[in-house]
Coordinates of C-alpha atoms and ligand atoms in Angstrom, one line a residue:
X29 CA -37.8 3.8 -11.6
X30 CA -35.8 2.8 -14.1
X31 CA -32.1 1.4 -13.1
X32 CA -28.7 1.8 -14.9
X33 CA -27.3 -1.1 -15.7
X34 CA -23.5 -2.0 -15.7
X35 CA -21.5 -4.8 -17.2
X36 CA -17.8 -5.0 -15.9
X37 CA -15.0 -6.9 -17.9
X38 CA -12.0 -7.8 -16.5
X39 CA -12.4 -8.5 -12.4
X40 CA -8.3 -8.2 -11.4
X41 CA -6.8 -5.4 -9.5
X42 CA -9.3 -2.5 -10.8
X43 CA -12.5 -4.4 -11.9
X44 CA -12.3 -6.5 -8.6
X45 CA -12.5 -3.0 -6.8
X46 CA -14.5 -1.2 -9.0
X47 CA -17.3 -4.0 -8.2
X48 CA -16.7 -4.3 -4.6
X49 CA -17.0 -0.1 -4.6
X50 CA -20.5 -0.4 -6.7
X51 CA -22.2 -2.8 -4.2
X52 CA -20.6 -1.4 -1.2
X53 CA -21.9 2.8 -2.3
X54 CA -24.6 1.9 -4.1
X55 CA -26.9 4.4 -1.9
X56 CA -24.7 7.2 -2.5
X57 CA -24.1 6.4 -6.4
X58 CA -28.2 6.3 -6.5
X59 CA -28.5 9.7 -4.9
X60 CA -25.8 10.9 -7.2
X61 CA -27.0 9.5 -10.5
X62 CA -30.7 9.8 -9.3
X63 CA -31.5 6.3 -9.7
X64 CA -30.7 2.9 -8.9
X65 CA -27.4 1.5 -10.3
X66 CA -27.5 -2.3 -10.8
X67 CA -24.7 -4.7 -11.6
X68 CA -26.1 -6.5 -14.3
X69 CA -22.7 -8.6 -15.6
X70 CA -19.2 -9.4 -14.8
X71 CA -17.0 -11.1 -17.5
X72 CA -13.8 -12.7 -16.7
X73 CA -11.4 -15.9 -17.6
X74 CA -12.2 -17.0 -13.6
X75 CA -15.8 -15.3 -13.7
X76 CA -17.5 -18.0 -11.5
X77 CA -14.9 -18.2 -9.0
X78 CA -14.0 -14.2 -8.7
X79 CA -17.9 -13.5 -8.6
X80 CA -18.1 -15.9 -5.7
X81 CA -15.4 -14.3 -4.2
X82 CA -16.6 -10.7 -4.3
X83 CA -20.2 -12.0 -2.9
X84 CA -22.0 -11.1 -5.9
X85 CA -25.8 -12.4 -5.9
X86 CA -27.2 -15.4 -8.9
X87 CA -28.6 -12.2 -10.3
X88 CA -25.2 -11.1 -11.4
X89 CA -24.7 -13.1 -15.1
X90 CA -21.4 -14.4 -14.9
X91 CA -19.0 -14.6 -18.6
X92 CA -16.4 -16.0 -19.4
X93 CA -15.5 -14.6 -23.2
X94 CA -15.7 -10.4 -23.1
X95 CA -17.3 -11.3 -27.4
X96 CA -20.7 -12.4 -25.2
X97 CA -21.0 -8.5 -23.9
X98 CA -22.3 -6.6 -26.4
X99 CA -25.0 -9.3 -26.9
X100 CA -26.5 -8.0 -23.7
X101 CA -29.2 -6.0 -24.7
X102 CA -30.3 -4.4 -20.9
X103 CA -27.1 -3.2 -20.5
X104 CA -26.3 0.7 -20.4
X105 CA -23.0 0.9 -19.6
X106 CA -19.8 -1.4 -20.5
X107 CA -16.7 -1.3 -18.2
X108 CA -13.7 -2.4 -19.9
X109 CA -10.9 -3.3 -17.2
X110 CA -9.7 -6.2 -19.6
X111 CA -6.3 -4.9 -20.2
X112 CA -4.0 -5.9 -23.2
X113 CA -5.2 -4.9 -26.5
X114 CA -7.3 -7.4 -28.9
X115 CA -10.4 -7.9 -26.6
X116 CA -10.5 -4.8 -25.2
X117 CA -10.4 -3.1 -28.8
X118 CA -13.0 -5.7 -30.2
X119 CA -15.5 -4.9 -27.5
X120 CA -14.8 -1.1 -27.5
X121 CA -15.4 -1.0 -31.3
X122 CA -18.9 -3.5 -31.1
X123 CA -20.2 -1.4 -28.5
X124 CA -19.4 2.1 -29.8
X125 CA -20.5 1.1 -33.4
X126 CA -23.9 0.1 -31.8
X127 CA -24.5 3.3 -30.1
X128 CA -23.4 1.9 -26.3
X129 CA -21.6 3.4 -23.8
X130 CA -18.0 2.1 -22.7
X131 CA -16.0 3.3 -19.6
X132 CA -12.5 2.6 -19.9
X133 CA -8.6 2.8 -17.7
X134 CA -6.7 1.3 -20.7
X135 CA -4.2 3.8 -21.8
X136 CA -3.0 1.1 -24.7
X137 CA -6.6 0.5 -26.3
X138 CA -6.6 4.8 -26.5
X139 CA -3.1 5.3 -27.7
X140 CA -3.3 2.9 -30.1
X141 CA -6.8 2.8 -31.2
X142 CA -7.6 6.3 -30.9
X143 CA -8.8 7.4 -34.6
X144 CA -10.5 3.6 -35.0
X145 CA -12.9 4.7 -31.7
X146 CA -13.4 7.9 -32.7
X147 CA -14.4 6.6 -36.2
X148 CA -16.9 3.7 -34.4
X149 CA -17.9 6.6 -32.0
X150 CA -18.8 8.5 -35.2
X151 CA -20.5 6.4 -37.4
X152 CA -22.4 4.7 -34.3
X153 CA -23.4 7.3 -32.0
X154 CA -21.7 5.8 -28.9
X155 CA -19.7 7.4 -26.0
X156 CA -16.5 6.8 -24.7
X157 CA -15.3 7.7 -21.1
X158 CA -11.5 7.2 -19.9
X159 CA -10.7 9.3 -16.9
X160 CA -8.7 6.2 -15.6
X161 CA -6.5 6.0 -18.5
X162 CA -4.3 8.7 -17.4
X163 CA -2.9 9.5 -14.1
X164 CA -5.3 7.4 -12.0
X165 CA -7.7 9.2 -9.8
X166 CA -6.3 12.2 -10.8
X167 CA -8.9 13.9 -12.8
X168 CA -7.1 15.5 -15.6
X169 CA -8.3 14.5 -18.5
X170 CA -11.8 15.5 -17.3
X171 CA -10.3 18.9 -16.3
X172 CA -8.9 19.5 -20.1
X173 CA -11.9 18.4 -21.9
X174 CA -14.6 20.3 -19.6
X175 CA -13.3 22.8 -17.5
X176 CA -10.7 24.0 -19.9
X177 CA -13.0 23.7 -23.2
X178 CA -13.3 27.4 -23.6
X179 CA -9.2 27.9 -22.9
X180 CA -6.4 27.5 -25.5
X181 CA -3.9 25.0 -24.1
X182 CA -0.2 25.2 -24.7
X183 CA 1.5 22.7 -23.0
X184 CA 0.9 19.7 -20.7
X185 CA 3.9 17.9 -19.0
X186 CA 4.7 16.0 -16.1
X187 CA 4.8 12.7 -14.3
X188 CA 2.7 10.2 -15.5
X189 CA 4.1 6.6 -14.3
X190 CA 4.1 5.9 -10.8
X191 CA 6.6 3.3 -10.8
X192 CA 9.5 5.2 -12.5
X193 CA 8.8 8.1 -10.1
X194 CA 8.8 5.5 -6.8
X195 CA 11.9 3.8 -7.7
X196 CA 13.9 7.4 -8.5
X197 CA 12.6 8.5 -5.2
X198 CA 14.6 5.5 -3.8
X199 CA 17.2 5.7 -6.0
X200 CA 17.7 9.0 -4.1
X201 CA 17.5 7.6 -0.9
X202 CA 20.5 5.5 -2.2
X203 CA 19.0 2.1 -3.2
X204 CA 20.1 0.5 -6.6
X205 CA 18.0 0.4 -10.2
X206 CA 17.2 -3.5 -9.2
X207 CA 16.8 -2.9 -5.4
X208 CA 14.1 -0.1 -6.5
X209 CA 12.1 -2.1 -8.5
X210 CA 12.1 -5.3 -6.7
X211 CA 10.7 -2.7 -3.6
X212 CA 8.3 -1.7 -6.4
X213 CA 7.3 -5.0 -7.5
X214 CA 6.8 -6.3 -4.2
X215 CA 4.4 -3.2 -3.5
X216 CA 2.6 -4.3 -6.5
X217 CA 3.6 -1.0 -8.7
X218 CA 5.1 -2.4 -11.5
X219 CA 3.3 -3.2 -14.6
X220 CA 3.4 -7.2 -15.0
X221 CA 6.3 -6.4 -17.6
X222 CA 8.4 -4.0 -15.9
X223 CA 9.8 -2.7 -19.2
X224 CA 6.9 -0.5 -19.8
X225 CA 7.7 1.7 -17.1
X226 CA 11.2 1.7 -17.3
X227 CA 11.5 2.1 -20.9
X228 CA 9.3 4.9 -20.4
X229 CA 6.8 3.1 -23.2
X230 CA 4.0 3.1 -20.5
X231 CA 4.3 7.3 -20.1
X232 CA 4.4 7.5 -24.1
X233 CA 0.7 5.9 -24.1
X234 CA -0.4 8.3 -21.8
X235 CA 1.0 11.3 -23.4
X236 CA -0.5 10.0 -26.7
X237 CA -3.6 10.2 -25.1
X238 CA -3.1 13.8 -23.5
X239 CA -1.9 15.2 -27.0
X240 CA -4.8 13.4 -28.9
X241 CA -7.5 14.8 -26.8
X242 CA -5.7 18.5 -26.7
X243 CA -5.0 18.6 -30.0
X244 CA -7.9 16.6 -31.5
X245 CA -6.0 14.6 -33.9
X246 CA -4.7 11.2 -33.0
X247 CA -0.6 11.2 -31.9
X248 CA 0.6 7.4 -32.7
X249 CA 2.8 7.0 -29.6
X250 CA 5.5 5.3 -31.7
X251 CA 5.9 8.6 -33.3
X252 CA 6.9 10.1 -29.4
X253 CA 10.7 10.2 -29.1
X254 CA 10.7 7.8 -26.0
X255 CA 13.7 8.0 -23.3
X256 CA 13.2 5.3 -19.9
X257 CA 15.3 5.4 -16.9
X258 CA 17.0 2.3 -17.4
X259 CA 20.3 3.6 -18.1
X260 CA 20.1 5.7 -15.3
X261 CA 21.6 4.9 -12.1
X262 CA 23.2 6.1 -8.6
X263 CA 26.2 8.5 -10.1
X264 CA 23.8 10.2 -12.3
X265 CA 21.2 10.8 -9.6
X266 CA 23.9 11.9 -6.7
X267 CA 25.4 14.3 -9.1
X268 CA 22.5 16.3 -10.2
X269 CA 21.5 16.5 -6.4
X270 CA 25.1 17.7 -5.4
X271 CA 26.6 19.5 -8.2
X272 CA 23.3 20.8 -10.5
X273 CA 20.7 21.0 -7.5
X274 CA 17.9 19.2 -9.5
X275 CA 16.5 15.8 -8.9
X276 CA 15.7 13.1 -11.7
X277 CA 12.2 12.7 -12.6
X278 CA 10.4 10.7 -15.6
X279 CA 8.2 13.5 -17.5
X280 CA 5.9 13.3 -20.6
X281 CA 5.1 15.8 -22.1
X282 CA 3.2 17.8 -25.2
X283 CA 3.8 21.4 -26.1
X284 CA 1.5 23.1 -28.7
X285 CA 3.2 26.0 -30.6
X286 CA -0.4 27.8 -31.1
X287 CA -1.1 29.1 -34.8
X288 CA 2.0 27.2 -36.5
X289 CA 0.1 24.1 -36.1
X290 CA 2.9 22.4 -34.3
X291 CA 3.1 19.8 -31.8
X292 CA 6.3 18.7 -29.5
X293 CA 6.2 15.2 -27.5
X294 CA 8.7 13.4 -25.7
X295 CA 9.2 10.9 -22.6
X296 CA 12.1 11.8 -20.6
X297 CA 14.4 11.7 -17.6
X298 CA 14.6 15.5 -16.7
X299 CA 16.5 17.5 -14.4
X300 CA 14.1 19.5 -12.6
X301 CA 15.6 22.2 -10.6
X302 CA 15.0 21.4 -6.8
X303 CA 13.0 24.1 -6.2
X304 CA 10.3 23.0 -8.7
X305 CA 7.0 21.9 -7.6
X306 CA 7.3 18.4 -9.9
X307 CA 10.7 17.8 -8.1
X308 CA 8.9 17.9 -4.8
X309 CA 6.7 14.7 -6.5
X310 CA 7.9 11.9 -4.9
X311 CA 7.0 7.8 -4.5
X312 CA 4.5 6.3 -6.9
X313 CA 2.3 10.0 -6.9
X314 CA 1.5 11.3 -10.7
X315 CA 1.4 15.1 -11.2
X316 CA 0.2 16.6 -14.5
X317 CA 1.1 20.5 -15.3
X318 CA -1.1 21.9 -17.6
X319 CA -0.6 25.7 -19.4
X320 CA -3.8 27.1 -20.8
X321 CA -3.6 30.9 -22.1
X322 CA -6.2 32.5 -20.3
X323 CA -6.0 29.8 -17.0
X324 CA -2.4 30.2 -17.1
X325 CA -0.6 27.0 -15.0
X326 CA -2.6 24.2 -13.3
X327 CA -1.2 21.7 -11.2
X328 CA -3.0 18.8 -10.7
X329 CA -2.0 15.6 -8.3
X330 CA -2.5 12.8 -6.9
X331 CA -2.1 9.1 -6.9
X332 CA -1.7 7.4 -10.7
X333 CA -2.0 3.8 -9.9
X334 CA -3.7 1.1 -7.5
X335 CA -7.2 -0.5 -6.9
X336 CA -8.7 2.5 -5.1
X337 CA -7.2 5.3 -7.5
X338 CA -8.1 3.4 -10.6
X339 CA -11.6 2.4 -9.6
X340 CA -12.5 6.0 -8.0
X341 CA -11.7 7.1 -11.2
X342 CA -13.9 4.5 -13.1
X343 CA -16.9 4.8 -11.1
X344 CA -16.8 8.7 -11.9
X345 CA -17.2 7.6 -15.2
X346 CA -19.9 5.8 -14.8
X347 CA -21.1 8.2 -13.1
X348 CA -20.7 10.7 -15.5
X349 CA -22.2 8.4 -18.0
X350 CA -25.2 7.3 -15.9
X351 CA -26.7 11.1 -15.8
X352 CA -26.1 11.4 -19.6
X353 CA -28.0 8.4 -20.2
X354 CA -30.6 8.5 -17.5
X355 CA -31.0 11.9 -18.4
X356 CA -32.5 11.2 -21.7
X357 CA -29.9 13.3 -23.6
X358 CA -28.5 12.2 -27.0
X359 CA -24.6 11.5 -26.5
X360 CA -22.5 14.8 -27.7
X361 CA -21.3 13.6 -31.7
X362 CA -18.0 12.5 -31.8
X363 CA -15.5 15.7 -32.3
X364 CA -14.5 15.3 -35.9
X365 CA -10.3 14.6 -36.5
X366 CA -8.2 17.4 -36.1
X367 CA -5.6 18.0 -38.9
X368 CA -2.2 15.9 -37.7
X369 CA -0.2 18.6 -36.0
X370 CA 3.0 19.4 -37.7
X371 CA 6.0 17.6 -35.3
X372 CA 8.2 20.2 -33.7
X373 CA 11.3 19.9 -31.3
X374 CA 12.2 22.8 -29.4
X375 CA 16.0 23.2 -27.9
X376 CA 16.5 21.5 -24.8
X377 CA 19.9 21.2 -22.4
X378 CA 21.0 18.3 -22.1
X379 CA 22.9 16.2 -19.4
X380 CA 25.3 13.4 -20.5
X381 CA 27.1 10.7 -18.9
X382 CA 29.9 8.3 -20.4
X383 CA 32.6 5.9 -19.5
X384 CA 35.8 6.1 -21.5
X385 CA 39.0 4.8 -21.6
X386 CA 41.3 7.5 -19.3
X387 CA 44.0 8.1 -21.3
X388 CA 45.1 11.4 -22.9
X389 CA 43.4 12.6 -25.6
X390 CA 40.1 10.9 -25.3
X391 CA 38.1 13.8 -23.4
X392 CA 39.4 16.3 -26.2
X393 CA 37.4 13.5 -28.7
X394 CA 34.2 13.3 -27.2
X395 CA 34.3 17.4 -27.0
X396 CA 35.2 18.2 -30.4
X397 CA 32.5 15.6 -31.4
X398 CA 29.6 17.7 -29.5
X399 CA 31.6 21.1 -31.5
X400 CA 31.8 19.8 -34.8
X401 CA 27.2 19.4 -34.2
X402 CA 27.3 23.1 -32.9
X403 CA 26.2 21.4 -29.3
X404 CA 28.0 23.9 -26.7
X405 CA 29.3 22.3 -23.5
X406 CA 27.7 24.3 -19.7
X407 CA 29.7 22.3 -18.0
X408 CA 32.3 19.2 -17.8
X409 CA 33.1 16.9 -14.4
X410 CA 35.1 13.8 -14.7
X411 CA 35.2 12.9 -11.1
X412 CA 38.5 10.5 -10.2
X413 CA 37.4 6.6 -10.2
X414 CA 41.3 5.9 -9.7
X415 CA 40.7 2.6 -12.8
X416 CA 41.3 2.3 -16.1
X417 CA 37.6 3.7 -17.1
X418 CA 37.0 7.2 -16.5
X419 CA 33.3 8.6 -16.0
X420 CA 33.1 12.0 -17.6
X421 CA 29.4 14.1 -16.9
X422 CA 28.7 16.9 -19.3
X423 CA 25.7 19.5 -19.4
X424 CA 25.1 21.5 -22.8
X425 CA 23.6 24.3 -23.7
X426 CA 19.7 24.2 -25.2
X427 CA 20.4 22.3 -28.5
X428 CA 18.1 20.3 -30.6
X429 CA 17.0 17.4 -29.9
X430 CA 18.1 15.6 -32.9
X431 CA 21.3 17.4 -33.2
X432 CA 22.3 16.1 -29.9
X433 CA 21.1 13.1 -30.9
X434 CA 23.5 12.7 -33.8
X435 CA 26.5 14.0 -31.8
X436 CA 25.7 11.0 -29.3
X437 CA 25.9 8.4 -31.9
X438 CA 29.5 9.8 -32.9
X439 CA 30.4 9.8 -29.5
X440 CA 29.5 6.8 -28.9
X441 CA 31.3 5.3 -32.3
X442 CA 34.6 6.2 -30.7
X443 CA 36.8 3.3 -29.9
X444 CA 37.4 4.2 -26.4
X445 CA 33.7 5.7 -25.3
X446 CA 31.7 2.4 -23.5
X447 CA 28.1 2.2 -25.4
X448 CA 26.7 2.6 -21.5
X449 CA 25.5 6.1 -21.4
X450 CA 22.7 8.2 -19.9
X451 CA 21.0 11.2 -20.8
X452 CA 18.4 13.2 -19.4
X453 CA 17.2 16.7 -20.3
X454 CA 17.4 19.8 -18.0
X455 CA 13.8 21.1 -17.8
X456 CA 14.3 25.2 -17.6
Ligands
NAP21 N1 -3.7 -1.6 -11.9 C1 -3.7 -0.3 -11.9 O1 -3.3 0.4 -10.9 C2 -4.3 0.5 -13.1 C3 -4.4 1.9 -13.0 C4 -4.9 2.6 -14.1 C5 -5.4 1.9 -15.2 N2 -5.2 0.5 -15.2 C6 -5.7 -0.2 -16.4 O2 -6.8 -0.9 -16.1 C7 -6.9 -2.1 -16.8 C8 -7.0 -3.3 -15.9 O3 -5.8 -3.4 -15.1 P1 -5.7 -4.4 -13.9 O4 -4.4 -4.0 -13.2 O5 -6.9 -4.5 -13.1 O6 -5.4 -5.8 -14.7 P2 -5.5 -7.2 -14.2 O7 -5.3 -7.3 -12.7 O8 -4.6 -8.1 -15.0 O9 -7.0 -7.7 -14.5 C9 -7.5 -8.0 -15.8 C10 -8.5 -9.1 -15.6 O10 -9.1 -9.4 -16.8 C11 -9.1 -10.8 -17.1 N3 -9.0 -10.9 -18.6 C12 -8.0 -10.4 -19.4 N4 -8.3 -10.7 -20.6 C13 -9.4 -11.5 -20.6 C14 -10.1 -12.2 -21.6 N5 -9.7 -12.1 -22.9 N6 -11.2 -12.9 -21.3 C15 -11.6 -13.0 -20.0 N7 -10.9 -12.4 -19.0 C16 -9.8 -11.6 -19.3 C17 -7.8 -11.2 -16.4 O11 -7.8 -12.6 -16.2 P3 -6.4 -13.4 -16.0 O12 -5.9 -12.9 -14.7 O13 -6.9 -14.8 -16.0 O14 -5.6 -13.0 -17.2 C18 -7.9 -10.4 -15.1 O15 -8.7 -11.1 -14.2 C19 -5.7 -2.1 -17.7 O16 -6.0 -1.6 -19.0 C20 -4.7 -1.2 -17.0 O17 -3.8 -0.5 -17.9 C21 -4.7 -0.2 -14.2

């Protein structure tokens, strides 16, 4: 009986797991796939020493530069759990141009890379599979592409990085910005540069990758208007628990405005009303909301992050991939590229916080700033701080984005408003 044969490149946190999870269910992956699934590679800077550690038999080839892969001819499927960019695109594109199949969790290679794969995917017949690459074990991506194939979607939104949501969970419990991530780096959350989650750059990947495969047409996550939580700390988080009843929560999130063609993204802090079910997210979980017309809204949840999420999602992949190939069935032609989507930026409240100088006439500046933009203030609270700074919070009414945007910078161009700010938008 013929096997299926898998290369893995990259053995760290996932590909260490993802091996140990092949060898250790390889009965129930054979009754699943319906045949015999063989480790036939692993590839990694420390390939000797980490293939010794994980027990792996001589039969196991053992490489040391992920260029060798796609020279290995008996190999059906490629795992890519590399990270980083150069290598991982390099072997994607060799393997798709020559007709392989490549499982892959990089969110980066995707949102960056996209139209290049799709192009190598094209012209080469190969297949690409990425459950992993977005929100873990949580299977949405899967979800959108089959099980919502013959639906219209119209939105997806939610929380996409596990790290921002653990540390404003215990920024809620009262802990500082750097107390909450040095409890998340010691859990081993945080991305090895911690600016990608807070700066919300790791979410903007993932989104790029949701809008891309809704909308068919590559969304270059540098074009996302990209807000972290960085600025954000206790005062901000205590007053939308005790005077606006929402909790703080990092969302991405892609809106399709059907027939006009257009297309809203963003990463953002959002007030979410307490009573909402992605408030009630907490820790390092993910949740992804997705709006279809006929399905209406599906909720989907689960863990985004970690060496059991990641690999369960990878070896559904191969999987996936192992009954298409075993099965004898050409791989389904790359979907040709959408038309880009037209950028759009619906009207959004808005919550604001600022230091300034307290002295008269300063808190009639900042307002008339937000009136001479047309942005109309909900509400204002300058709680007493009893110094020399005050801290004034202000919610608007739904404005646009970039409107707001350009009040801020005139706010913040006045000689007694402190460039330390935070914004976060109220979800409705
Ligand atoms: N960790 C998670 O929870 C998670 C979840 C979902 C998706 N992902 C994605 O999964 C991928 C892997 O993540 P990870 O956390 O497992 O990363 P990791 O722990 O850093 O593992 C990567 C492994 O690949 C090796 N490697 C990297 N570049 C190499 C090269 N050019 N040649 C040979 N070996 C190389 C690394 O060796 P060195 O250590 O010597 O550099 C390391 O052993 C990433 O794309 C990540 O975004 C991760």
């Amino acid at each position: 009986m013929r096997s299926l044969r898998v290369a893995v490149a990259g053995l760290g946190i996932v590909g260490s797991e993802t091996v140990r999870l092949l060898r250790s269910r390889r009965d129930c992956l054979r009754r699943r796939i319906g045949a015999p699934i063989e480790l036939a590679a692993v590839c990694d800077r420390r390939a000797p020493e980490r293939a010794r550690r994980l027990g792996l038999p001589a039969s196991v080839r053992r490489l040391t530069d992920p260029r060798r892969l796609p020279a290995l001819r008996d190999v059906d499927v490629f795992v890519e759990l590399l990270g980083g960019l150069d290598e991982p695109r390099r072997l994607a594109l060799a393997c798709l141009r020559a007709g392989r199949c490549v499982v892959t969790a990089n969110k980066r290679l995707l949102a960056r890379c996209w139209d290049e794969l799709r192009g190598a995917r094209a012209r080469g017949g190969g297949r690409l599979w990425f459950e992993a690459s977005v929100a873990g074990a949580v299977p949405v991506l899967r979800a959108i592409e089959s099980s919502l194939a013959g639906d219209r979607i119209t939105a997806v939104h939610g929380i996409l990085n596990g790290t921002a949501n653990f540390m404003l969970s215990r920024m809620e419990e009262g802990l500082s910005p750097e107390a909450a991530l040095r409890r998340a780096r010691k859990l081993g959350l945080a991305e090895k540069d911690p600016s990608l989650d807070l700066d919300g750059r790791d979410a903007a990947d993932k989104v790029s990758v949701l809008a891309s495969l809704v909308t068919g047409a590559w969304l270059d996550p540098r074009r996302i208007p990209t807000r972290g939580i960085r600025e954000l700390d206790a005062r901000d988080i205590a007053f939308a628990g005790e005077v606006l009843g929402r909790r703080a929560r990092l969302l991405g999130m892609v809106r399709l405005d059907g027939p006009a063609g257009r297309v809203e993204a963003c990463v953002s802090p959002f007030l979410v009303p307490r009573e909402h079910p992605l408030a009630a997210v907490r820790d390092e979980f993910n949740a992804v909301m997705v709006r279809a017309a006929s399905a209406g809204e599906l909720m989907f949840y689960g863990k985004g992050a970690g060496a059991g999420p990641a690999a369960s999602a990878v070896l559904g992949d191969i999987v996936a991939a192992g009954r298409e190939i075993l099965s004898g069935k050409a791989a389904p032609p790359a979907p040709p590229a959408a038309p880009a989507p037209r950028p759009a930026a619906a009207d959004c409240a808005f919550y604001l916080r600022l230091s300034a100088l307290d002295r008269p006439g300063v808190l009639c500046a900042i307002t008339s700033k937000l009136s001479r933009f047309g942005v109309s203030i909900a509400t204002i609270h300058q709680p007493a701080t009893g110094g020399r700074d005050a801290c004034v919070m202000i919610t608007t009414h739904p404005a646009k984005p970039e409107i707001f945007g350009r009040a801020l910078r005139a706010i913040l161009a006045l000689p007694a408003v402190s460039r330390r700010h935070a914004v976060m938008r109220l979800l409705s």
